[in-house]
CSV table of C-alpha atoms in Angstrom, one decimal:
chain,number,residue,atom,x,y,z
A,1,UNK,CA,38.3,114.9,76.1
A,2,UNK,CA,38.4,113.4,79.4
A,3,UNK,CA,39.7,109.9,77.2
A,4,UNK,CA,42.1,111.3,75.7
A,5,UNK,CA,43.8,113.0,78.8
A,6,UNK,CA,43.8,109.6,80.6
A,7,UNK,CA,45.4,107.9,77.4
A,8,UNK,CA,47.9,111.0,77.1
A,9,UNK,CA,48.3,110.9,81.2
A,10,UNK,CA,49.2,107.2,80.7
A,11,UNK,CA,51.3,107.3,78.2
A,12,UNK,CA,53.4,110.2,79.7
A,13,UNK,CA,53.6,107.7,82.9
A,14,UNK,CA,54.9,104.9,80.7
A,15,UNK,CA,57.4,107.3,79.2
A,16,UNK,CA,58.4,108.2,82.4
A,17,UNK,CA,58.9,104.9,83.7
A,18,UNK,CA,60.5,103.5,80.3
A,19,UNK,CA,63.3,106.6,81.7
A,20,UNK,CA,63.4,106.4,84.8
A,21,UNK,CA,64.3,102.5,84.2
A,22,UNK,CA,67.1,103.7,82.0
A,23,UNK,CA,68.2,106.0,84.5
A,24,UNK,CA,68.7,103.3,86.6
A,25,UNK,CA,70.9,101.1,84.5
A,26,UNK,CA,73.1,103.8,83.5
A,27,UNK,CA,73.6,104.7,87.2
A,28,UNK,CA,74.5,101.1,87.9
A,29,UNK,CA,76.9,100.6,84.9
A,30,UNK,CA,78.8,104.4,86.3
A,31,UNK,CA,78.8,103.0,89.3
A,32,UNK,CA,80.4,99.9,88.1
A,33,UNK,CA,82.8,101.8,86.0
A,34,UNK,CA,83.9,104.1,89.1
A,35,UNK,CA,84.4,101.0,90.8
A,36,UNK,CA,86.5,99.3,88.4
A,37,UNK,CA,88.9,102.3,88.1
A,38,UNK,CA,89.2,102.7,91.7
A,39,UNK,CA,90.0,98.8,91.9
A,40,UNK,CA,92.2,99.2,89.0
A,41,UNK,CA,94.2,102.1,90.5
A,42,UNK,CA,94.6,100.7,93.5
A,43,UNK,CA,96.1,97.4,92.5
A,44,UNK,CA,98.8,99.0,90.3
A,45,UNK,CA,99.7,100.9,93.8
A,46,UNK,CA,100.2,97.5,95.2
A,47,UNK,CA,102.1,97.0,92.3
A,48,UNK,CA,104.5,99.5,92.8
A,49,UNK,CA,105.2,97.8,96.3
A,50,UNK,CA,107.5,95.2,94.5
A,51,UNK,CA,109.5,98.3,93.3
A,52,UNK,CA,109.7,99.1,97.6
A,53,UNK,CA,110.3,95.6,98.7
A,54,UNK,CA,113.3,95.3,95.7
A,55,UNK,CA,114.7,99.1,97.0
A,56,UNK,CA,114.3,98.2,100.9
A,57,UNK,CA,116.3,94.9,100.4
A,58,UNK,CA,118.7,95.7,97.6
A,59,UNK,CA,120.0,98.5,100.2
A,60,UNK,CA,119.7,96.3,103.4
A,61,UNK,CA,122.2,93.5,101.7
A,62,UNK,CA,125.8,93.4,100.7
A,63,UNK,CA,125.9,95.3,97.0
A,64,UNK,CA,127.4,91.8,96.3
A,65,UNK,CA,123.8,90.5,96.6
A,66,UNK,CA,122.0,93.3,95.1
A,67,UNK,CA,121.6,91.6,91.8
A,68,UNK,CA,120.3,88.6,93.3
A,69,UNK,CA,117.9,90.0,95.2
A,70,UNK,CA,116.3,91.9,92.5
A,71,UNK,CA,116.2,89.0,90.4
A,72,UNK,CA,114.1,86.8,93.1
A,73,UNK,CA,111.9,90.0,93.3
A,74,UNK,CA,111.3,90.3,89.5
A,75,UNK,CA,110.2,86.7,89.0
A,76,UNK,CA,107.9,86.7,92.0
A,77,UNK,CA,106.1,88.9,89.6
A,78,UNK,CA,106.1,86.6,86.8
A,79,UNK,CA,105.7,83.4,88.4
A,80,UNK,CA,103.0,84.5,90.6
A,81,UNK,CA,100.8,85.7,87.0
A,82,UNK,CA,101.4,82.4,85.7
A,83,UNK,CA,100.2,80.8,89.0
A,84,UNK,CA,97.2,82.6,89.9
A,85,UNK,CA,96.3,82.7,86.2
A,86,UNK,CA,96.1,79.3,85.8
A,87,UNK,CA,94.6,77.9,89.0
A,88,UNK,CA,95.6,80.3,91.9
A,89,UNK,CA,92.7,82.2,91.6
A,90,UNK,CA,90.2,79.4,91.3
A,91,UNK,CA,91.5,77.8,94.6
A,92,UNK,CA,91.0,81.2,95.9
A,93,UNK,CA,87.1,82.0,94.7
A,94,UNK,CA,84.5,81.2,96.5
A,95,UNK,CA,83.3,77.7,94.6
A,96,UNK,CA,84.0,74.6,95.9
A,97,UNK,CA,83.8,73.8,100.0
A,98,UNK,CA,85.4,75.2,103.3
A,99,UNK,CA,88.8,74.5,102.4
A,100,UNK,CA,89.9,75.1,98.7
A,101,UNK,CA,88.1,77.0,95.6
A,102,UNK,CA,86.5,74.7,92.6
A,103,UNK,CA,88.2,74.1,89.5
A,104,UNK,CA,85.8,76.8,87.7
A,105,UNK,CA,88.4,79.3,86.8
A,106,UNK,CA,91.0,76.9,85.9
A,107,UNK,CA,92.8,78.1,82.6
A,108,UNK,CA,89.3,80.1,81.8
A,109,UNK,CA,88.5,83.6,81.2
A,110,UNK,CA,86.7,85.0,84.7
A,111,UNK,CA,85.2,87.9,82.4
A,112,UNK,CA,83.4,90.3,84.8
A,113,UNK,CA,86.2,88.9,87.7
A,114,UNK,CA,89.1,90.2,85.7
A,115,UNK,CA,89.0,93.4,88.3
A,116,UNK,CA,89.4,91.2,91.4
A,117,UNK,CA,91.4,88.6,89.5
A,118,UNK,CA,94.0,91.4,89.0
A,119,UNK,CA,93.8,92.6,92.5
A,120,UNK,CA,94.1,89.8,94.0
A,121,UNK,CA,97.2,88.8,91.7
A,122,UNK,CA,99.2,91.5,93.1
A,123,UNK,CA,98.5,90.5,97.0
A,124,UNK,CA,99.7,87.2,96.0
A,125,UNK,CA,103.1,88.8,94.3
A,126,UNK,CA,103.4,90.4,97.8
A,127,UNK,CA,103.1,88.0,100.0
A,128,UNK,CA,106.1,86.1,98.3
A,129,UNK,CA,108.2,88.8,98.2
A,130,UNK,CA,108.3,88.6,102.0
A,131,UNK,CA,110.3,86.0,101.7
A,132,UNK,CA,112.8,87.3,99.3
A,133,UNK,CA,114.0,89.6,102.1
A,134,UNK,CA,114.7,86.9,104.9
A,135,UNK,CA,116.6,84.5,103.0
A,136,UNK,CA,118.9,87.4,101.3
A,137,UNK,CA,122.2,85.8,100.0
A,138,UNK,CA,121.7,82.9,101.7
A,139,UNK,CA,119.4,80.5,99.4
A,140,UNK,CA,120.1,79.2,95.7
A,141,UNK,CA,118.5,80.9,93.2
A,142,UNK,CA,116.2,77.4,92.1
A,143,UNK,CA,115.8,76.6,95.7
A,144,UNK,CA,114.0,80.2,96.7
A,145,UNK,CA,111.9,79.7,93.1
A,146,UNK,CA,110.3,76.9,94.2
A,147,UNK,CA,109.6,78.6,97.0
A,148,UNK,CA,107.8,81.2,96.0
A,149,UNK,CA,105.8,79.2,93.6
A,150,UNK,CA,104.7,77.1,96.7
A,151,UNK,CA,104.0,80.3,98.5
A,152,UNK,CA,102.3,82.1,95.4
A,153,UNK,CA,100.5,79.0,93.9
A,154,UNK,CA,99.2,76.8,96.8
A,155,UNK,CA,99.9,78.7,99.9
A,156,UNK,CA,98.4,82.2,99.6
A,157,UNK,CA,95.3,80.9,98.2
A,158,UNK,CA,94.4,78.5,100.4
A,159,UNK,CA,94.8,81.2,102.5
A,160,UNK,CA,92.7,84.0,100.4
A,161,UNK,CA,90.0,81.1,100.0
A,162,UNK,CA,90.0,80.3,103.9
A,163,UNK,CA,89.5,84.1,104.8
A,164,UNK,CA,87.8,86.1,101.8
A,165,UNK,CA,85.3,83.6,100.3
A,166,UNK,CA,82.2,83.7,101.4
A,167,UNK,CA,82.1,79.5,101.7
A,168,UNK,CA,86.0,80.1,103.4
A,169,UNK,CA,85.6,77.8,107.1
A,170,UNK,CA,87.2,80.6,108.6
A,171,UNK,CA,85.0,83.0,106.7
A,172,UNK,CA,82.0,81.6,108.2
A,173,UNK,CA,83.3,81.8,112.0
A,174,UNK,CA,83.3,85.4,111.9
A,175,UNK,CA,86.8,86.1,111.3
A,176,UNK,CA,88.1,89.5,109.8
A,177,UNK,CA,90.9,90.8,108.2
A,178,UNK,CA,89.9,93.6,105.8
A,179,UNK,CA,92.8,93.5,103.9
A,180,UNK,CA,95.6,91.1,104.6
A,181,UNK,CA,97.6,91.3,107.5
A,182,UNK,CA,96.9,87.4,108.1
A,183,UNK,CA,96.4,86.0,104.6
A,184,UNK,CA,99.1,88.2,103.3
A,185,UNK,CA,101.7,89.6,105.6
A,186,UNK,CA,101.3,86.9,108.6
A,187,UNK,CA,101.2,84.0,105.7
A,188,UNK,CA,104.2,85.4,103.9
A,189,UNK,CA,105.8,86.5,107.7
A,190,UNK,CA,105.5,82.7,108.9
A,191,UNK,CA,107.2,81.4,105.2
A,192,UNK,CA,110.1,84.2,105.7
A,193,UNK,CA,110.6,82.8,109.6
A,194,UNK,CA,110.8,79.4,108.6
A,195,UNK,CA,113.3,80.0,105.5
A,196,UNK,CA,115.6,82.2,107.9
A,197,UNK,CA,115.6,79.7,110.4
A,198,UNK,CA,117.0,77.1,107.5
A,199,UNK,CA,119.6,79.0,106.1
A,200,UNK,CA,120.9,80.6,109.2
A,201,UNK,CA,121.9,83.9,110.0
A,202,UNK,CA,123.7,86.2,107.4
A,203,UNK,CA,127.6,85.7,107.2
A,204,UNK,CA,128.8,89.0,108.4
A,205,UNK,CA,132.7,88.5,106.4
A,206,UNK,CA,135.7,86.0,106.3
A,207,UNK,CA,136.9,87.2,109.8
A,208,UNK,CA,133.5,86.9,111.3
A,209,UNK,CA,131.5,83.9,109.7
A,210,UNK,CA,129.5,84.1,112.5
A,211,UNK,CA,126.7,87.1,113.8
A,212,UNK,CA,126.7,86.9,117.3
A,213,UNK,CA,130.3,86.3,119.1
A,214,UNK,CA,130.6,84.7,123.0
A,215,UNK,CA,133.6,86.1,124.9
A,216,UNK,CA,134.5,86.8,128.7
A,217,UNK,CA,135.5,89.9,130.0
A,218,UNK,CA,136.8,90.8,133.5
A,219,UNK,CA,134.9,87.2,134.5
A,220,UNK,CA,131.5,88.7,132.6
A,221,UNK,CA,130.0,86.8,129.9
A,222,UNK,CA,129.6,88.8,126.4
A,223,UNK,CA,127.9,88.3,123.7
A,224,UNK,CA,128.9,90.4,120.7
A,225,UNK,CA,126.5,91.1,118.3
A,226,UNK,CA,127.7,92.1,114.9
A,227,UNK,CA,124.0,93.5,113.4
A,228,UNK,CA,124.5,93.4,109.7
A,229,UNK,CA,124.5,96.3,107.7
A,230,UNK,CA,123.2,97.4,104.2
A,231,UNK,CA,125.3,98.9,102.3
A,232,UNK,CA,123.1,102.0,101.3
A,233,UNK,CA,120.8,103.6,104.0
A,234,UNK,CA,119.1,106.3,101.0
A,235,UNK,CA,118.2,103.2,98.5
A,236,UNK,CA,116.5,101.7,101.9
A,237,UNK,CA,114.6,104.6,102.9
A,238,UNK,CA,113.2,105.2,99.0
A,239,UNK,CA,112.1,101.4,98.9
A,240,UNK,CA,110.0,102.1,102.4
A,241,UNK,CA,108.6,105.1,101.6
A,242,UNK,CA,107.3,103.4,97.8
A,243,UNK,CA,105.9,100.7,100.5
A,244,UNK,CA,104.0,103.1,102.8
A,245,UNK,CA,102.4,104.6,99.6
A,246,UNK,CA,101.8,101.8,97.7
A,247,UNK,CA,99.9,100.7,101.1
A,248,UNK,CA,97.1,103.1,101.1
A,249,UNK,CA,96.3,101.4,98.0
A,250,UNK,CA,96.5,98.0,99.8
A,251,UNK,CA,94.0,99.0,102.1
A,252,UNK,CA,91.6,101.1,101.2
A,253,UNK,CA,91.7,99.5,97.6
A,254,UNK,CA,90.5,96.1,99.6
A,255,UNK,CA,87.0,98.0,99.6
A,256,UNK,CA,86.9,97.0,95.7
A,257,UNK,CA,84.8,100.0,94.9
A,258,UNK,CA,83.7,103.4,96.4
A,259,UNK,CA,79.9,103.1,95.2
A,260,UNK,CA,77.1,102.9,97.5
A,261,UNK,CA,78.8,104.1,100.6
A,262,UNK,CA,81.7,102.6,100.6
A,263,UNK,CA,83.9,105.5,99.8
A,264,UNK,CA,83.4,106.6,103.2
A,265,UNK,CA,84.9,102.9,104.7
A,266,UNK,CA,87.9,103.9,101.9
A,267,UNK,CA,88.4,107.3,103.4
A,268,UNK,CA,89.1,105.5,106.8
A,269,UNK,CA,91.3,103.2,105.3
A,270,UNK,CA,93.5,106.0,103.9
A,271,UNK,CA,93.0,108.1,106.9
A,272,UNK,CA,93.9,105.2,109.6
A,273,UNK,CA,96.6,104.0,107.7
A,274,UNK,CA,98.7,106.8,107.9
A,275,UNK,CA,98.1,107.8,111.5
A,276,UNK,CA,99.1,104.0,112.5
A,277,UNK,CA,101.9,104.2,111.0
A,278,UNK,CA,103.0,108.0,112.0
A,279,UNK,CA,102.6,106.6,115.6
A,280,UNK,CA,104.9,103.3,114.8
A,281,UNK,CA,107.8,105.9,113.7
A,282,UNK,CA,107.5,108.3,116.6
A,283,UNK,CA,107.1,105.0,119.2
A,284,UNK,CA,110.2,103.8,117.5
A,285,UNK,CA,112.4,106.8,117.2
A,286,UNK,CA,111.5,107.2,121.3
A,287,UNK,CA,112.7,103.7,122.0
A,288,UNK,CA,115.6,103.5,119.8
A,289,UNK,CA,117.0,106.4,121.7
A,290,UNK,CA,116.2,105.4,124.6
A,291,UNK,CA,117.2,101.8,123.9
A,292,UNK,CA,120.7,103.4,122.5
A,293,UNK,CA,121.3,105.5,126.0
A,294,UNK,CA,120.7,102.5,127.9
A,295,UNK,CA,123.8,100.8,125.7
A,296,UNK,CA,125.8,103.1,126.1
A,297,UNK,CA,126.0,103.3,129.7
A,298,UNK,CA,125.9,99.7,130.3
A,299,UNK,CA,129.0,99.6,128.2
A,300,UNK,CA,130.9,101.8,130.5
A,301,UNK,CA,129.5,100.5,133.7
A,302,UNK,CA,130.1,96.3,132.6
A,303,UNK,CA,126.6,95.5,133.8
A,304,UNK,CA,122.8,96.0,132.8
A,305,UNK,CA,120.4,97.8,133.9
A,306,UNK,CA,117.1,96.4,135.5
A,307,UNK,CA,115.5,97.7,131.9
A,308,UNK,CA,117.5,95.6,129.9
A,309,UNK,CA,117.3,92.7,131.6
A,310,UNK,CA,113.7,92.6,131.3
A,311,UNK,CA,114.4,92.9,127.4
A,312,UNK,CA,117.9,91.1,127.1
A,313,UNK,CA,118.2,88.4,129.8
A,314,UNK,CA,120.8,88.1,132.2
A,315,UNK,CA,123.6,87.9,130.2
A,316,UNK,CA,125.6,91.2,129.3
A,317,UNK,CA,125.7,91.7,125.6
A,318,UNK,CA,128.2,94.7,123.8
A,319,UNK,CA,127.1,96.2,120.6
A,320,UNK,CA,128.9,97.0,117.7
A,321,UNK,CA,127.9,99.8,115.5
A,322,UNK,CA,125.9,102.4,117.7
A,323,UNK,CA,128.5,105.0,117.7
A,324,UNK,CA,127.0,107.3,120.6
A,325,UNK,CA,124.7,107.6,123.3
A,326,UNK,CA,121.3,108.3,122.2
A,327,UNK,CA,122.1,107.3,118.5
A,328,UNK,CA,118.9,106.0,117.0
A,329,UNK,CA,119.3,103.5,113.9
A,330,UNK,CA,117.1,104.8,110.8
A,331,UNK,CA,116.5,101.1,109.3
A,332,UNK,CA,114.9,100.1,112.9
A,333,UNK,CA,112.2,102.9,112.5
A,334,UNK,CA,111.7,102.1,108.7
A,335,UNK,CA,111.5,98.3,110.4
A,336,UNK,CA,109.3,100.0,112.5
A,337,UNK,CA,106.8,101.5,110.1
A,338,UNK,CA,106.1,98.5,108.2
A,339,UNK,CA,105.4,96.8,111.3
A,340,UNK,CA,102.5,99.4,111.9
A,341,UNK,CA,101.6,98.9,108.3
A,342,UNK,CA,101.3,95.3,108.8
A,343,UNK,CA,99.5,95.7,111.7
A,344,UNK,CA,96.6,98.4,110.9
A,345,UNK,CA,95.7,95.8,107.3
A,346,UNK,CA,93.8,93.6,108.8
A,347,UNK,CA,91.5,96.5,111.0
A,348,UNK,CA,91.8,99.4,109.0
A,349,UNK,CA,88.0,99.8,107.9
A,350,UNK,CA,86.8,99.0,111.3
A,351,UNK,CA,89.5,100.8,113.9
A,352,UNK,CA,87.8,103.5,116.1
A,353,UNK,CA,90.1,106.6,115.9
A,354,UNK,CA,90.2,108.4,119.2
């Protein structure tokens, strides 16, 4: 008897362990489904940004322009998937040395890395939009396609590859950015800066081909400064909001999973997204008024104040288009919250929140 209730005893413990091992693997492949539809979702909130950027810049430009705008914007899309398909994404892994990714991926199915493949796809899209924006009615449509193919092709993942993978030069020197405010927004920033310096400032209209107008007044230099306008304010303010929520997905999706802990460095992501930008609006709003009162009195007065010299210089400048003291400009503050966006990406796992 004593026999047989070691041999049952043993065979309940290898049942036990043939389940326990199955438990195990079917926690693992949840986990690795949670993961993939929390990367999924978050990349086609990143998606949705190009539907922002298009709104933001379609209403920030001439209606004249808004056709052309949108166009660049829709095949950033499509060239960038082509791009990234083919070899982006294999300069961007992490095969190959410091500097670039191997040819591993090149035209081949990444299976399992279809999740990150995808993710990373839409960051690339991004980042070329940028660029859209700066050189607005200024650049030939086959001029700003090359562009964004060198941006979306060769640029961003050099970039991605330098940063992200784990064999990256900069990588291994202990440099972070969580989710892109360098690789993406400082990379497609620097591409914007230099295109805008190219073409040149926008053409304001056929009496004033130029922005920014030098005159003397009462033996005081002026510089007027024609600020272009967009020509709808409400088509602007729907593209930024579709930005600040397609961002919470930009940034907390860069987790690529909420398994094993990380749901809590996803929560942070959301949390200190939205608080970094809240405080970029109500810095902004502050200024803008205060910047506005400031312009209005120097106006009157024919001189600046110590304040704006610090900012403007010594030479007196007159602005067109702020109709009152105190009148605050609602496309600086939606300026304004990207610019926190942008600037909370790269940190947003790891900021401490007072």
């Amino acid at each position: 008897q004593l026999g047989q209730l070691t041999m049952a005893s043993s065979g309940d413990l290898q049942k036990l362990q043939a389940d326990m091992n199955h438990l195990v693997l079917r926690t693992d492949e949840l986990s690795r489904d949670v993961d993939f539809v929390w990367t999924g979702s978050t990349a086609v909130l990143v998606f949705i940004m190009q539907l922002g950027f298009g709104m933001l810049e379609a209403g920030s430009v001439k209606s004249i322009n808004v056709q052309s705008i949108l166009f660049k914007n829709l095949m950033d899309v499509a060239i960038t998937a082509i791009g990234w398909w083919s070899f982006g994404y294999s300069v961007a892994s992490s095969h190959g040395n410091s500097f670039s990714g191997g040819t591993e991926h090149v035209f081949l199915d990444p299976n399992e890395e279809w999740t990150d493949m995808f993710f990373l796809w839409v960051f690339a899209a991004t980042s070329a939009t940028i660029v859209s924006g700066a050189v607005s009615g200024r650049m030939r449509l086959y001029i700003y396609l090359l562009v964004s193919m060198c941006m979306s092709w060769i640029l961003f993942p050099l970039f991605a590859h330098w940063v992200w993978a784990t064999n990256g030069w900069l990588y291994k020197m202990g440099f972070i950015d969580f989710a892109g405010s360098g690789v993406v927004h400082l990379g497609g920033g620097v591409g914007a800066l230099i295109g805008s310096s190219q073409v040149g400032p926008r053409i304001i209209s056929a009496a004033y081909p130029s922005r920014f107008e030098k005159t003397t007044e009462k033996g005081i230099e002026i510089i007027i400064d024609r600020k272009p306008r967009g020509h709808n304010t409400t088509i602007c303010f729907l593209g930024a909001f579709l930005l600040w929520f397609g961002w919470f997905g930009f940034n907390a999706g860069s987790t690529k999973g909420v398994s094993g802990g990380r749901r809590v460095v996803a929560a942070t992501c959301l949390f200190s997204t939205g608080l970094a930008t809240s405080v970029s609006i109500i810095s902004m709003t502050a200024f803008s008024k205060l910047l506005s009162t400031l312009r209005h009195h120097e106006m009157q007065m024919g001189r600046l104040t110590v304040f704006s010299k610090i900012i403007y210089g010594s030479k007196y400048r007159e602005y067109k288009g702020d109709q009152k003291a105190g009148y605050i400009n609602l496309l600086d503050v939606l300026n304004a919250a990207l610019g926190g966006l942008v600037a909370i990406t790269a940190g947003c796992a790891t900021t401490v929140l007072l």
